[in-house]
Amino acid sequence: MGRWLDGRGRLVVQGERDGFTVPLELATSYRARTKGLLGRDSVDGALLLSPAGSVHTFRMRFPIDVAYLDRHLRVIAVRTMQPGRLGLPRLRSRHVLEAEAGVMEGWGVRVGVRVRVEIVVE
């Protein structure tokens, strides 16, 4: 897996819809993780915060789906969070995936599913 850098990629969901891909933005630096989805009205695909064990939605403009991933990129919890909330930390969480509320179910992102990150070199 290695260490990722801020940038773009693809999220590949393995499971029922094996090989389903979603545009992905990687936020791995402290600055990028701190900003996250703040100040945006939407997100194209998903945002991966790494490393991260919890998130908040203070000052966010829209509700989001949050998937907590372990070190093997296996989903350990999925929650929908309204703006102005503080998410509980997940003990084994190493990465957090964020997307617009309601889309993760359609992608097949649920507890136990593994995802893969493919880096897009521009």
PDB file of C-alpha atoms in Angstrom:
ATOM      1  CA  MET A   1       0.000   0.000   0.000  1.00  0.00           C
ATOM      2  CA  GLY A   2       2.798   2.418   0.810  1.00  0.00           C
ATOM      3  CA  ARG A   3       2.442   6.072   1.706  1.00  0.00           C
ATOM      4  CA  TRP A   4       0.144   8.150  -0.462  1.00  0.00           C
ATOM      5  CA  LEU A   5       0.489  11.825  -1.324  1.00  0.00           C
ATOM      6  CA  ASP A   6      -2.248  14.419  -1.799  1.00  0.00           C
ATOM      7  CA  GLY A   7      -3.742  14.047  -5.253  1.00  0.00           C
ATOM      8  CA  ARG A   8      -6.243  12.178  -7.366  1.00  0.00           C
ATOM      9  CA  GLY A   9      -7.000   8.559  -7.960  1.00  0.00           C
ATOM     10  CA  ARG A  10      -9.734   5.971  -8.251  1.00  0.00           C
ATOM     11  CA  LEU A  11     -11.493   4.043  -5.527  1.00  0.00           C
ATOM     12  CA  VAL A  12     -12.189   0.446  -6.559  1.00  0.00           C
ATOM     13  CA  VAL A  13     -14.935  -1.257  -4.543  1.00  0.00           C
ATOM     14  CA  GLN A  14     -14.561  -5.012  -4.252  1.00  0.00           C
ATOM     15  CA  GLY A  15     -17.704  -6.970  -3.431  1.00  0.00           C
ATOM     16  CA  GLU A  16     -21.155  -7.306  -4.994  1.00  0.00           C
ATOM     17  CA  ARG A  17     -20.263  -4.852  -7.751  1.00  0.00           C
ATOM     18  CA  ASP A  18     -16.696  -6.104  -8.047  1.00  0.00           C
ATOM     19  CA  GLY A  19     -14.427  -3.601  -9.746  1.00  0.00           C
ATOM     20  CA  PHE A  20     -16.840  -0.661  -9.437  1.00  0.00           C
ATOM     21  CA  THR A  21     -14.724   2.528  -9.600  1.00  0.00           C
ATOM     22  CA  VAL A  22     -15.304   6.011  -8.221  1.00  0.00           C
ATOM     23  CA  PRO A  23     -13.251   9.210  -8.710  1.00  0.00           C
ATOM     24  CA  LEU A  24     -11.162   9.775  -5.598  1.00  0.00           C
ATOM     25  CA  GLU A  25      -9.339  12.701  -4.041  1.00  0.00           C
ATOM     26  CA  LEU A  26      -6.587  11.848  -1.550  1.00  0.00           C
ATOM     27  CA  ALA A  27      -5.970  14.083   1.459  1.00  0.00           C
ATOM     28  CA  THR A  28      -2.859  12.823   3.223  1.00  0.00           C
ATOM     29  CA  SER A  29      -1.090  15.966   4.396  1.00  0.00           C
ATOM     30  CA  TYR A  30      -2.140  17.628   7.647  1.00  0.00           C
ATOM     31  CA  ARG A  31      -3.358  20.693   5.753  1.00  0.00           C
ATOM     32  CA  ALA A  32      -5.426  18.709   3.227  1.00  0.00           C
ATOM     33  CA  ARG A  33      -6.965  16.495   5.953  1.00  0.00           C
ATOM     34  CA  THR A  34      -7.848  19.542   8.067  1.00  0.00           C
ATOM     35  CA  LYS A  35      -9.616  21.226   5.150  1.00  0.00           C
ATOM     36  CA  GLY A  36     -11.371  18.083   3.911  1.00  0.00           C
ATOM     37  CA  LEU A  37     -14.747  18.984   2.410  1.00  0.00           C
ATOM     38  CA  LEU A  38     -15.082  22.317   4.225  1.00  0.00           C
ATOM     39  CA  GLY A  39     -16.225  25.157   1.989  1.00  0.00           C
ATOM     40  CA  ARG A  40     -17.564  22.860  -0.741  1.00  0.00           C
ATOM     41  CA  ASP A  41     -21.126  22.461  -1.942  1.00  0.00           C
ATOM     42  CA  SER A  42     -20.584  18.909  -3.218  1.00  0.00           C
ATOM     43  CA  VAL A  43     -17.923  16.310  -3.922  1.00  0.00           C
ATOM     44  CA  ASP A  44     -17.223  14.522  -7.197  1.00  0.00           C
ATOM     45  CA  GLY A  45     -16.798  10.906  -6.098  1.00  0.00           C
ATOM     46  CA  ALA A  46     -15.117  10.515  -2.723  1.00  0.00           C
ATOM     47  CA  LEU A  47     -12.423  11.973  -0.478  1.00  0.00           C
ATOM     48  CA  LEU A  48      -9.988   9.691   1.372  1.00  0.00           C
ATOM     49  CA  LEU A  49      -8.455  11.090   4.567  1.00  0.00           C
ATOM     50  CA  SER A  50      -5.328   9.206   5.577  1.00  0.00           C
ATOM     51  CA  PRO A  51      -4.370   8.703   8.316  1.00  0.00           C
ATOM     52  CA  ALA A  52      -7.634   9.374  10.154  1.00  0.00           C
ATOM     53  CA  GLY A  53      -9.688   7.712  12.848  1.00  0.00           C
ATOM     54  CA  SER A  54     -12.605  10.128  13.149  1.00  0.00           C
ATOM     55  CA  VAL A  55     -14.167  13.159  11.462  1.00  0.00           C
ATOM     56  CA  HIS A  56     -16.481  16.072  12.210  1.00  0.00           C
ATOM     57  CA  THR A  57     -18.942  17.962  10.042  1.00  0.00           C
ATOM     58  CA  PHE A  58     -18.756  21.386  11.694  1.00  0.00           C
ATOM     59  CA  ARG A  59     -19.059  24.192   9.097  1.00  0.00           C
ATOM     60  CA  MET A  60     -20.012  21.667   6.386  1.00  0.00           C
ATOM     61  CA  ARG A  61     -22.719  22.582   3.902  1.00  0.00           C
ATOM     62  CA  PHE A  62     -24.202  19.154   3.194  1.00  0.00           C
ATOM     63  CA  PRO A  63     -24.654  15.737   4.865  1.00  0.00           C
ATOM     64  CA  ILE A  64     -22.042  13.078   4.093  1.00  0.00           C
ATOM     65  CA  ASP A  65     -21.544   9.328   4.176  1.00  0.00           C
ATOM     66  CA  VAL A  66     -18.477   8.338   6.179  1.00  0.00           C
ATOM     67  CA  ALA A  67     -16.776   4.938   5.865  1.00  0.00           C
ATOM     68  CA  TYR A  68     -14.097   4.011   8.388  1.00  0.00           C
ATOM     69  CA  LEU A  69     -11.395   1.744   6.935  1.00  0.00           C
ATOM     70  CA  ASP A  70      -8.831  -0.429   8.716  1.00  0.00           C
ATOM     71  CA  ARG A  71      -5.190  -0.718   7.674  1.00  0.00           C
ATOM     72  CA  HIS A  72      -6.114  -3.312   5.023  1.00  0.00           C
ATOM     73  CA  LEU A  73      -8.739  -0.948   3.517  1.00  0.00           C
ATOM     74  CA  ARG A  74     -11.614  -3.088   4.802  1.00  0.00           C
ATOM     75  CA  VAL A  75     -14.734  -1.141   5.793  1.00  0.00           C
ATOM     76  CA  ILE A  76     -15.332  -1.388   9.546  1.00  0.00           C
ATOM     77  CA  ALA A  77     -18.236   1.095   9.839  1.00  0.00           C
ATOM     78  CA  VAL A  78     -20.385   3.331   7.629  1.00  0.00           C
ATOM     79  CA  ARG A  79     -22.372   6.290   8.949  1.00  0.00           C
ATOM     80  CA  THR A  80     -24.324   9.200   7.481  1.00  0.00           C
ATOM     81  CA  MET A  81     -23.510  12.458   9.252  1.00  0.00           C
ATOM     82  CA  GLN A  82     -25.481  15.686   9.162  1.00  0.00           C
ATOM     83  CA  PRO A  83     -23.626  19.039   9.272  1.00  0.00           C
ATOM     84  CA  GLY A  84     -22.544  20.171  12.740  1.00  0.00           C
ATOM     85  CA  ARG A  85     -21.778  16.722  14.167  1.00  0.00           C
ATOM     86  CA  LEU A  86     -18.744  15.098  15.783  1.00  0.00           C
ATOM     87  CA  GLY A  87     -18.099  11.498  14.734  1.00  0.00           C
ATOM     88  CA  LEU A  88     -16.939   8.981  17.306  1.00  0.00           C
ATOM     89  CA  PRO A  89     -13.405   7.638  16.812  1.00  0.00           C
ATOM     90  CA  ARG A  90     -13.200   4.037  15.584  1.00  0.00           C
ATOM     91  CA  LEU A  91     -10.501   2.013  17.316  1.00  0.00           C
ATOM     92  CA  ARG A  92      -9.091   0.168  14.294  1.00  0.00           C
ATOM     93  CA  SER A  93      -9.724   2.951  11.794  1.00  0.00           C
ATOM     94  CA  ARG A  94      -6.665   4.106   9.826  1.00  0.00           C
ATOM     95  CA  HIS A  95      -8.427   5.859   6.931  1.00  0.00           C
ATOM     96  CA  VAL A  96     -11.754   7.637   6.461  1.00  0.00           C
ATOM     97  CA  LEU A  97     -13.681   7.813   3.205  1.00  0.00           C
ATOM     98  CA  GLU A  98     -16.166  10.685   2.746  1.00  0.00           C
ATOM     99  CA  ALA A  99     -18.813  11.166   0.047  1.00  0.00           C
ATOM    100  CA  GLU A 100     -22.209  12.812  -0.413  1.00  0.00           C
ATOM    101  CA  ALA A 101     -24.915  11.251   1.757  1.00  0.00           C
ATOM    102  CA  GLY A 102     -26.600   8.227   0.223  1.00  0.00           C
ATOM    103  CA  VAL A 103     -24.078   7.301  -2.460  1.00  0.00           C
ATOM    104  CA  MET A 104     -21.979   4.702  -0.633  1.00  0.00           C
ATOM    105  CA  GLU A 105     -24.841   2.225  -0.458  1.00  0.00           C
ATOM    106  CA  GLY A 106     -25.180   2.401  -4.246  1.00  0.00           C
ATOM    107  CA  TRP A 107     -21.449   1.867  -4.637  1.00  0.00           C
ATOM    108  CA  GLY A 108     -21.597  -1.281  -2.492  1.00  0.00           C
ATOM    109  CA  VAL A 109     -19.535   0.222   0.348  1.00  0.00           C
ATOM    110  CA  ARG A 110     -20.659  -1.607   3.499  1.00  0.00           C
ATOM    111  CA  VAL A 111     -19.086  -3.274   6.528  1.00  0.00           C
ATOM    112  CA  GLY A 112     -16.687  -6.055   5.529  1.00  0.00           C
ATOM    113  CA  VAL A 113     -16.111  -4.876   1.944  1.00  0.00           C
ATOM    114  CA  ARG A 114     -12.552  -4.120   0.843  1.00  0.00           C
ATOM    115  CA  VAL A 115     -11.637  -1.174  -1.330  1.00  0.00           C
ATOM    116  CA  ARG A 116      -8.526  -0.464  -3.348  1.00  0.00           C
ATOM    117  CA  VAL A 117      -6.887   2.870  -4.152  1.00  0.00           C
ATOM    118  CA  GLU A 118      -5.404   3.414  -7.612  1.00  0.00           C
ATOM    119  CA  ILE A 119      -3.281   6.535  -8.009  1.00  0.00           C
ATOM    120  CA  VAL A 120      -3.783   8.650 -11.134  1.00  0.00           C
ATOM    121  CA  VAL A 121      -0.517  10.133 -12.371  1.00  0.00           C
ATOM    122  CA  GLU A 122      -1.096  13.437 -14.141  1.00  0.00           C
TER     123      GLU A 122
END
